[in-house]
CSV table of C-alpha atoms in Angstrom, one decimal:
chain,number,residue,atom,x,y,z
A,30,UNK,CA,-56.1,60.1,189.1
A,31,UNK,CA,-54.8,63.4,188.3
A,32,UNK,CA,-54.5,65.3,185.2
A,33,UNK,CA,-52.6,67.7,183.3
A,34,UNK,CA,-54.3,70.2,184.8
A,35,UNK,CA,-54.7,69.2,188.5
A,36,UNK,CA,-52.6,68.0,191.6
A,37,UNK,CA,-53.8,65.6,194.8
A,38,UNK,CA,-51.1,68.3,196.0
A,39,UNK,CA,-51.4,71.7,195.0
A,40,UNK,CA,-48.0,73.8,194.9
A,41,UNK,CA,-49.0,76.8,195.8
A,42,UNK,CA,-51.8,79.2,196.1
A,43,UNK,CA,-51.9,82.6,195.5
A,44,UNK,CA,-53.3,84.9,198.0
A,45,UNK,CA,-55.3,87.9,197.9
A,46,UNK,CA,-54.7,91.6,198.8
A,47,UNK,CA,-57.4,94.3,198.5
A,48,UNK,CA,-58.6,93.8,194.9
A,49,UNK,CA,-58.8,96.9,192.7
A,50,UNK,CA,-56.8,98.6,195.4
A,51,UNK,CA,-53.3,97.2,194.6
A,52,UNK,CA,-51.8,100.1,194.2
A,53,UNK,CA,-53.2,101.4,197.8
A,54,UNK,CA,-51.7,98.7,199.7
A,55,UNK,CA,-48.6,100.7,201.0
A,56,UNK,CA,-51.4,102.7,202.6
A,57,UNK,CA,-53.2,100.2,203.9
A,58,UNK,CA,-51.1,98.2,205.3
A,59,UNK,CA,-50.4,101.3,207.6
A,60,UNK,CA,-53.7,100.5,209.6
A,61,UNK,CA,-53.5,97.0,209.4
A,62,UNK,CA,-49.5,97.2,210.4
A,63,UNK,CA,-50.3,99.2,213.4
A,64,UNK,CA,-53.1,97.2,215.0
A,65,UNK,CA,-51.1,94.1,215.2
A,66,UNK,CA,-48.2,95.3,216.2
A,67,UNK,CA,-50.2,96.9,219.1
A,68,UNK,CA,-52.0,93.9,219.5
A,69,UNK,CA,-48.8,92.0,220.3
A,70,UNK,CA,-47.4,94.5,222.3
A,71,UNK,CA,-50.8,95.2,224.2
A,72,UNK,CA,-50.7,91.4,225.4
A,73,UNK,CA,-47.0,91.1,226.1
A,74,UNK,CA,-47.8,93.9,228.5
A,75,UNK,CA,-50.1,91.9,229.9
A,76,UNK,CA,-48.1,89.2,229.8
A,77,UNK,CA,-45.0,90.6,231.6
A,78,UNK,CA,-47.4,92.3,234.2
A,79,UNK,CA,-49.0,89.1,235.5
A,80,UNK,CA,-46.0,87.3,235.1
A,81,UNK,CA,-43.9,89.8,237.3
A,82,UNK,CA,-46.8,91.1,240.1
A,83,UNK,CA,-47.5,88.0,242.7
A,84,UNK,CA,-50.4,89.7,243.7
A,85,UNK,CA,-51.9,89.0,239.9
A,86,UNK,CA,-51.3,85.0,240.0
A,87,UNK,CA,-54.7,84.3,240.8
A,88,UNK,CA,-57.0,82.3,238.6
A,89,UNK,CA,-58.9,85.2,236.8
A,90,UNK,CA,-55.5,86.7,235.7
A,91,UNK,CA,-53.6,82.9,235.1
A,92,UNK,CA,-56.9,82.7,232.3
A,93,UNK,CA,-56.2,86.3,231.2
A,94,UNK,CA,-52.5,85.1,230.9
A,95,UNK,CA,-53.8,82.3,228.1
A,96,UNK,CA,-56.1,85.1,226.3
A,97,UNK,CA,-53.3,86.8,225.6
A,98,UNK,CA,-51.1,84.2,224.5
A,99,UNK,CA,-53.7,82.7,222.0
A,100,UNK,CA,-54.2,86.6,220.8
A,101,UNK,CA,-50.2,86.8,220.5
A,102,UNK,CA,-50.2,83.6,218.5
A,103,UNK,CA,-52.9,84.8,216.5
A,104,UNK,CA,-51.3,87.4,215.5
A,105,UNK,CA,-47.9,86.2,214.4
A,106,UNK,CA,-49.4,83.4,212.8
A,107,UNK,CA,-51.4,85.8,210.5
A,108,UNK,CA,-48.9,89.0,209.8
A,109,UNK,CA,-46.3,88.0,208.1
A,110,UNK,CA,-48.0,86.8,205.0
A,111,UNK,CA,-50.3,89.9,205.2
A,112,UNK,CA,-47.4,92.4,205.3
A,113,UNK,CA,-46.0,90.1,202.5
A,114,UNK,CA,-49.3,90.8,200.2
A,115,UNK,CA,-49.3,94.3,201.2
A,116,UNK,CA,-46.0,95.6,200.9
A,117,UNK,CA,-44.1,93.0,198.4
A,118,UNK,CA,-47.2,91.8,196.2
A,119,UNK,CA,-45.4,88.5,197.1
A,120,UNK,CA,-48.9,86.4,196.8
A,121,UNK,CA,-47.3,82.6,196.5
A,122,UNK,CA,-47.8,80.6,199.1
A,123,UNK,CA,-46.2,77.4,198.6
A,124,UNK,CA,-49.1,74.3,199.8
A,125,UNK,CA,-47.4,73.0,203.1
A,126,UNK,CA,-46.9,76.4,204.4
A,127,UNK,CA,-50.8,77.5,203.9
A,128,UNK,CA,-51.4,74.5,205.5
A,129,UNK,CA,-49.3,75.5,208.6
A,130,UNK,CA,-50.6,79.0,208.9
A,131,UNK,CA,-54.4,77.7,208.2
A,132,UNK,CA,-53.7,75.3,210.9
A,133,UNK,CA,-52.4,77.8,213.7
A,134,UNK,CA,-55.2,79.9,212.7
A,135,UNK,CA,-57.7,77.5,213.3
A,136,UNK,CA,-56.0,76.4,216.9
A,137,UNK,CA,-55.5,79.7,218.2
A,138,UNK,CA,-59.0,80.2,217.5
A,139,UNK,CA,-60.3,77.4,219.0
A,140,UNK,CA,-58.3,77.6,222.0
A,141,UNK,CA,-59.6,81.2,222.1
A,142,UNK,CA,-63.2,80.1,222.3
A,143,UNK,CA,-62.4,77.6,225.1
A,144,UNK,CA,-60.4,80.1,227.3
A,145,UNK,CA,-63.7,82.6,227.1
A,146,UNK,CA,-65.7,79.7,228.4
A,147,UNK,CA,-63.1,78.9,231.1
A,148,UNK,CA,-63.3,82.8,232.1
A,149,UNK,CA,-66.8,82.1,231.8
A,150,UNK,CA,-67.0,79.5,234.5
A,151,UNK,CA,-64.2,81.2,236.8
A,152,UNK,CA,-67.1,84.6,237.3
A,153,UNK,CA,-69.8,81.9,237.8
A,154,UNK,CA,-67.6,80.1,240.4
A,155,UNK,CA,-66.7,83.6,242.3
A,156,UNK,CA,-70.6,84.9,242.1
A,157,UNK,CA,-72.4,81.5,243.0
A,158,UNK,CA,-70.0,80.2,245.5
A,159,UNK,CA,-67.4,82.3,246.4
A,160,UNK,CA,-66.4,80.7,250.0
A,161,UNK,CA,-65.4,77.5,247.5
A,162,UNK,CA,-63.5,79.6,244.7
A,163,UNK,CA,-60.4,79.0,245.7
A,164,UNK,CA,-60.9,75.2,246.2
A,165,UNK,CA,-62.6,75.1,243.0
A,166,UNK,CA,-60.0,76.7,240.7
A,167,UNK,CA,-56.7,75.4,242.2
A,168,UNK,CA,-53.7,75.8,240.2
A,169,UNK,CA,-53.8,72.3,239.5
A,170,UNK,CA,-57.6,72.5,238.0
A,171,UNK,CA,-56.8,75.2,236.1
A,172,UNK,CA,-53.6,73.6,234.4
A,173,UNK,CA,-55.9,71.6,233.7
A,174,UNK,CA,-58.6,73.5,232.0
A,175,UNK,CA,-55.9,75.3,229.8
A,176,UNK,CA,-53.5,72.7,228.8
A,177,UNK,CA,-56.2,69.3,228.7
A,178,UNK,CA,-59.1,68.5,227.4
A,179,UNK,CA,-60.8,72.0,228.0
A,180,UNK,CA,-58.8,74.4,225.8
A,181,UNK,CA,-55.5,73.8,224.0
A,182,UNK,CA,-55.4,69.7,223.5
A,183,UNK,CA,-59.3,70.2,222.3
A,184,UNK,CA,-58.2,72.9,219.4
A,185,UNK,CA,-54.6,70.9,218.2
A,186,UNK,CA,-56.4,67.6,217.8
A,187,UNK,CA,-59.5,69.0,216.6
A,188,UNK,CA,-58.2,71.2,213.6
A,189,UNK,CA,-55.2,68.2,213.1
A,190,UNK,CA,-57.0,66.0,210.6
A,191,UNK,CA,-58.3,68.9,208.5
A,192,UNK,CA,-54.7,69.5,207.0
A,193,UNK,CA,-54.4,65.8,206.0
A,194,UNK,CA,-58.1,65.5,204.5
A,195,UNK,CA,-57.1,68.5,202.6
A,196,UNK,CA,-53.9,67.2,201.4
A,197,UNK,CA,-55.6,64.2,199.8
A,198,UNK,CA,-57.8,66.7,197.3
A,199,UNK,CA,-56.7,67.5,194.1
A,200,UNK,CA,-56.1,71.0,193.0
A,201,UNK,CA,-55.7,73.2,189.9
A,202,UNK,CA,-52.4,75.0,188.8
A,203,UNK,CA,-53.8,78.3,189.8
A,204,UNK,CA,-55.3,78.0,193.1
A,205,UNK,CA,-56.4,81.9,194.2
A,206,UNK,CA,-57.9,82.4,197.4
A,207,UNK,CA,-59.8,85.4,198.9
A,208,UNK,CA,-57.7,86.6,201.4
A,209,UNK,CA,-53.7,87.2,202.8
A,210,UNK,CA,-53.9,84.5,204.9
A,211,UNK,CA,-55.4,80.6,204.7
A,212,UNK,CA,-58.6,79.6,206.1
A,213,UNK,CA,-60.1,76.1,205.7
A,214,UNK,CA,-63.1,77.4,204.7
A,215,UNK,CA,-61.5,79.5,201.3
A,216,UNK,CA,-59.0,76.4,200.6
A,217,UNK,CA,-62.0,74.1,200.3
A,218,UNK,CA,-63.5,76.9,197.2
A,219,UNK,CA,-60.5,76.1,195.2
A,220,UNK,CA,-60.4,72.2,195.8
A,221,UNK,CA,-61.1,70.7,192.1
A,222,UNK,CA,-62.4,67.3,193.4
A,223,UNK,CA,-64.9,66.0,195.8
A,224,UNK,CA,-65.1,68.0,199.1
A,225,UNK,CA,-67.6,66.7,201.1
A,226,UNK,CA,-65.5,64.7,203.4
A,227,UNK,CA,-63.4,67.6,204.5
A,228,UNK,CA,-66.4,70.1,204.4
A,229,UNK,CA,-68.0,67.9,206.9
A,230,UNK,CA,-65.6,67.7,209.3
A,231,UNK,CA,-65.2,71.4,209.5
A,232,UNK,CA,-68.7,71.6,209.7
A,233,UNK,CA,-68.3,69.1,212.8
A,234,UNK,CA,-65.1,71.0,214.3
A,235,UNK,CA,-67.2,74.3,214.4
A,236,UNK,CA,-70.0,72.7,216.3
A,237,UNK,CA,-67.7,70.4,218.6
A,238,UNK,CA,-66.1,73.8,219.7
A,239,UNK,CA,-67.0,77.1,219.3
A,240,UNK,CA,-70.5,76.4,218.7
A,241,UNK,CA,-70.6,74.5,221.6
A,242,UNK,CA,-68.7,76.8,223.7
A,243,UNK,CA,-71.3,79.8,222.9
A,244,UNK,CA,-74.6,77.8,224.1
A,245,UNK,CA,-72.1,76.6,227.4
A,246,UNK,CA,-71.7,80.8,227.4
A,247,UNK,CA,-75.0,81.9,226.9
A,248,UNK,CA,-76.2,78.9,229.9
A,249,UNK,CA,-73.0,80.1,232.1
A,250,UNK,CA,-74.6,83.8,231.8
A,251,UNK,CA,-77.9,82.8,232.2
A,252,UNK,CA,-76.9,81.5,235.6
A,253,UNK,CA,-74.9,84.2,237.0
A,254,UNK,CA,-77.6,86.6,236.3
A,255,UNK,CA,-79.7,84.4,238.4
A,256,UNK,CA,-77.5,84.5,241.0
A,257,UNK,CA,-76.7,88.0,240.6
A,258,UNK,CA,-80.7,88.9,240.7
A,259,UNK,CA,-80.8,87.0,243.8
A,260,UNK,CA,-78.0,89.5,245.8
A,261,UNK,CA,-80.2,91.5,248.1
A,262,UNK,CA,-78.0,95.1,248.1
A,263,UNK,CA,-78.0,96.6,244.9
A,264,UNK,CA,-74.9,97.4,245.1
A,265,UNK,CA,-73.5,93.9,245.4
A,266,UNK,CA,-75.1,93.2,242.6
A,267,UNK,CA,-73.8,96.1,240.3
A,268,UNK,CA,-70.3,95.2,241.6
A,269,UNK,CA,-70.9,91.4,240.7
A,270,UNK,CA,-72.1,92.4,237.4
A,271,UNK,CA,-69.1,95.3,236.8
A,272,UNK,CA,-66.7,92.2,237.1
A,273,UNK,CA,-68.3,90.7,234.1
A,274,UNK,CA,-68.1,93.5,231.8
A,275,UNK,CA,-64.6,93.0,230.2
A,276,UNK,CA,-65.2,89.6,229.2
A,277,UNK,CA,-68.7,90.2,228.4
A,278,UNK,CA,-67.0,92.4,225.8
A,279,UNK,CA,-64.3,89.6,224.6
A,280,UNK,CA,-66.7,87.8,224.2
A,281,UNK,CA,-68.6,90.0,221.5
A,282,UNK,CA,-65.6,90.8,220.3
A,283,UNK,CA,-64.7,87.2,219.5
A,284,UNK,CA,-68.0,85.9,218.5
A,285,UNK,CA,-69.7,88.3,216.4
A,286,UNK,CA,-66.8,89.2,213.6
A,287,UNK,CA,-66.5,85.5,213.6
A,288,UNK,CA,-70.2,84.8,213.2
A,289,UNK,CA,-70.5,87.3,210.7
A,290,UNK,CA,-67.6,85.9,208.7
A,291,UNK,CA,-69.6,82.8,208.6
A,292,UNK,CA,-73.0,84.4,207.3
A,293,UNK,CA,-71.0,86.0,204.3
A,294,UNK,CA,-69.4,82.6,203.6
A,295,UNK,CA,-73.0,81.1,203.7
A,296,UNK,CA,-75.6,83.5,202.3
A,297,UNK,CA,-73.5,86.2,200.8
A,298,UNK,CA,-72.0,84.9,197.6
A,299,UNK,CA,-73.3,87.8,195.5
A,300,UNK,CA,-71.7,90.2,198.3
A,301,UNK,CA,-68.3,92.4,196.7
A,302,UNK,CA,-65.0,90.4,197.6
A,303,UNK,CA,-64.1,93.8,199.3
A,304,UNK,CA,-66.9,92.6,202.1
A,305,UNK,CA,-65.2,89.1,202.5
A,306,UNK,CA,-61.8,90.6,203.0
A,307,UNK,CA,-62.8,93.2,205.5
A,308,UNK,CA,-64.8,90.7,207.6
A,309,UNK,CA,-62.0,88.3,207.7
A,310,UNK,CA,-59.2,91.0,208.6
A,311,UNK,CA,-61.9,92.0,211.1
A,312,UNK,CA,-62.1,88.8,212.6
A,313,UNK,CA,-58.5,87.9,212.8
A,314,UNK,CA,-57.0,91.5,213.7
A,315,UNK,CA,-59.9,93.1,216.2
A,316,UNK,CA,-60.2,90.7,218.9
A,317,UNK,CA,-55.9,90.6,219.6
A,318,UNK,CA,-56.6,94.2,219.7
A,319,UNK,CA,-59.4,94.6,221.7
A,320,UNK,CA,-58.7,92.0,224.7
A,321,UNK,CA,-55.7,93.6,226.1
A,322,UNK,CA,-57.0,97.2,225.6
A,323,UNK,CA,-60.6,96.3,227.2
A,324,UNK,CA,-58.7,94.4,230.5
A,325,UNK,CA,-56.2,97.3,231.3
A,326,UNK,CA,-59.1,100.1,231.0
A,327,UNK,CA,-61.9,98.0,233.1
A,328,UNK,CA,-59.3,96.0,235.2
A,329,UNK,CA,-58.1,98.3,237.8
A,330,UNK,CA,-55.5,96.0,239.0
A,331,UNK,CA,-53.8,95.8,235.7
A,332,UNK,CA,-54.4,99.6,234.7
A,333,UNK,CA,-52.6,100.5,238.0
A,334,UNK,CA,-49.4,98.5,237.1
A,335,UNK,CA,-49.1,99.1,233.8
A,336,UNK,CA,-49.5,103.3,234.5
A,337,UNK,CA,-46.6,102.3,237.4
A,338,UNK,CA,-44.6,100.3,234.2
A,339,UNK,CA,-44.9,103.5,232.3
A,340,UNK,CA,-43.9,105.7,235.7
A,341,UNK,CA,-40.6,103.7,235.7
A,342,UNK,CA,-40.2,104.2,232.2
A,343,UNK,CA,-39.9,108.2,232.7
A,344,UNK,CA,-38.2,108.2,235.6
């Protein structure tokens, strides 16, 4: 039963700026600001290049197509309450909507995770057999690699039941969490009554999927280096392994600001709330940022059309 003092169905939370620094948030919301709205407009470039270039629908730039579009919903789902924080001090958040927005978070992330390992399998595919790559990953396969089971129905029904387990918890009247944005993990700090249901299954979500998805990585790399090795010129193999270098860097990108977010969560409870916030913002804001940036320098076909975008733009 509930008390006085707690709900099964909080009203609101309060979120959390930069503490200490409240009266700094103009400024930095200036840095934060302007890496997502690059962000967004780095992968609609991308975005509106493959879209409009035929020669780009193929299946490395069709996966490319999906980064982008779980970066862009990333993003949105994260900024407004941010900029809300930062330049309003408007901190409530009413329940449902944290809800929604921890939700998204959690899909887009997921999703995320599975479209690296899709990418993942599409440059083992072109190195180990590349007479069968185009049988292999037909438009048809890779539908269904990014709308099935493989990347976006996986995160949606994955993260689904972690609102509803949440919903039945009972929370206090003043519900402050650590950042400007919800994450399951920070909801489940302020729950008042007994967790361990909930913190299981987001304990079995994480391993399911992006847990998962880094050993299928690691194994996926581990056998296009064997192949690579196994290329005769050296300079076939330096070519096979220069393809692999932008998503060998979205995948660090991804992974590490995210595993590091986890360590803090785990072992650093004595670490300054500043350390928390900045890993969080790192984790959510970087990789939207560095995905499109990283593909248009190292991917000549998309650095050539968007330099021609910018040509028409001049002329």
């Amino acid at each position: 039963m509930s008390t006085s003092n707690e709900t099964a169905s909080a009203a609101a939370f309060l979120l959390t700026g930069f503490p200490g620094l409240e009266k700094k948030h103009i400024w930095l919301s200036t840095p934060i600001c302007s890496t997502s709205l690059i962000a967004i407009a780095g992968n609609c470039t991308i975005l509106f290049i493959i879209r409009m270039e035929q020669i780009l629908h193929e299946p490395m730039y069709y996966f490319l197509s999906m980064l982008a579009l779980s970066d862009l919903g990333l993003s949105i789902a994260t900024l407004p309450t941010m900029l809300r924080v930062l330049w309003f001090n408007h901190r409530i958040i009413h329940f449902n909507i944290c809800l929604i927005q921890m939700y998204f978070i959690h899909t887009f992330s997921i999703v995320e995770s599975g479209i690296l390992l899709a990418m993942a399998f599409d440059h083992l595919v072109a190195i180990w057999n590349p007479l069968r790559y185009t049988s292999i990953l037909t438009n048809r396969n890779i539908t269904k690699i990014g709308i099935g089971v493989g990347v976006a129905l996986r995160a949606a029904l994955l993260v689904f039941p972690a609102s509803f387990l949440l919903k039945r918890l009972q929370y206090g009247k003043e519900n402050v969490l650590s950042y400007s944005f919800c994450l399951h993990q920070d909801i489940l700090k302020v729950v008042r009554s007994d967790r361990k249901i909930s913190s299981i299954y987001g304990l079995m979500v994480v391993i399911s999927s992006m847990a998962l998805d880094s050993v299928l990585l690691f194994f996926s790399y581990i056998m296009i280096l064997k192949t690579v090795l196994s290329i005769a010129s050296k300079q076939e193999r330096l070519r096979a392994l220069n393809t692999c270098i932008s998503h060998i860097c979205a995948v660090l990108t991804f992974y590490i600001p995210m595993i590091g977010l986890s360590m803090i969560h785990r072992y650093g409870k004595n670490a300054p709330p500043i350390v928390h916030i900045l890993m969080a913002n790192v984790y959510l804001l970087v990789p939207p940022l560095m995905n499109p940036t990283v593909y248009s320098v190292k991917t000549k076909q998309i650095r050539t059309r968007i330099v021609k975008l910018f040509q028409k733009g001049k002329s």
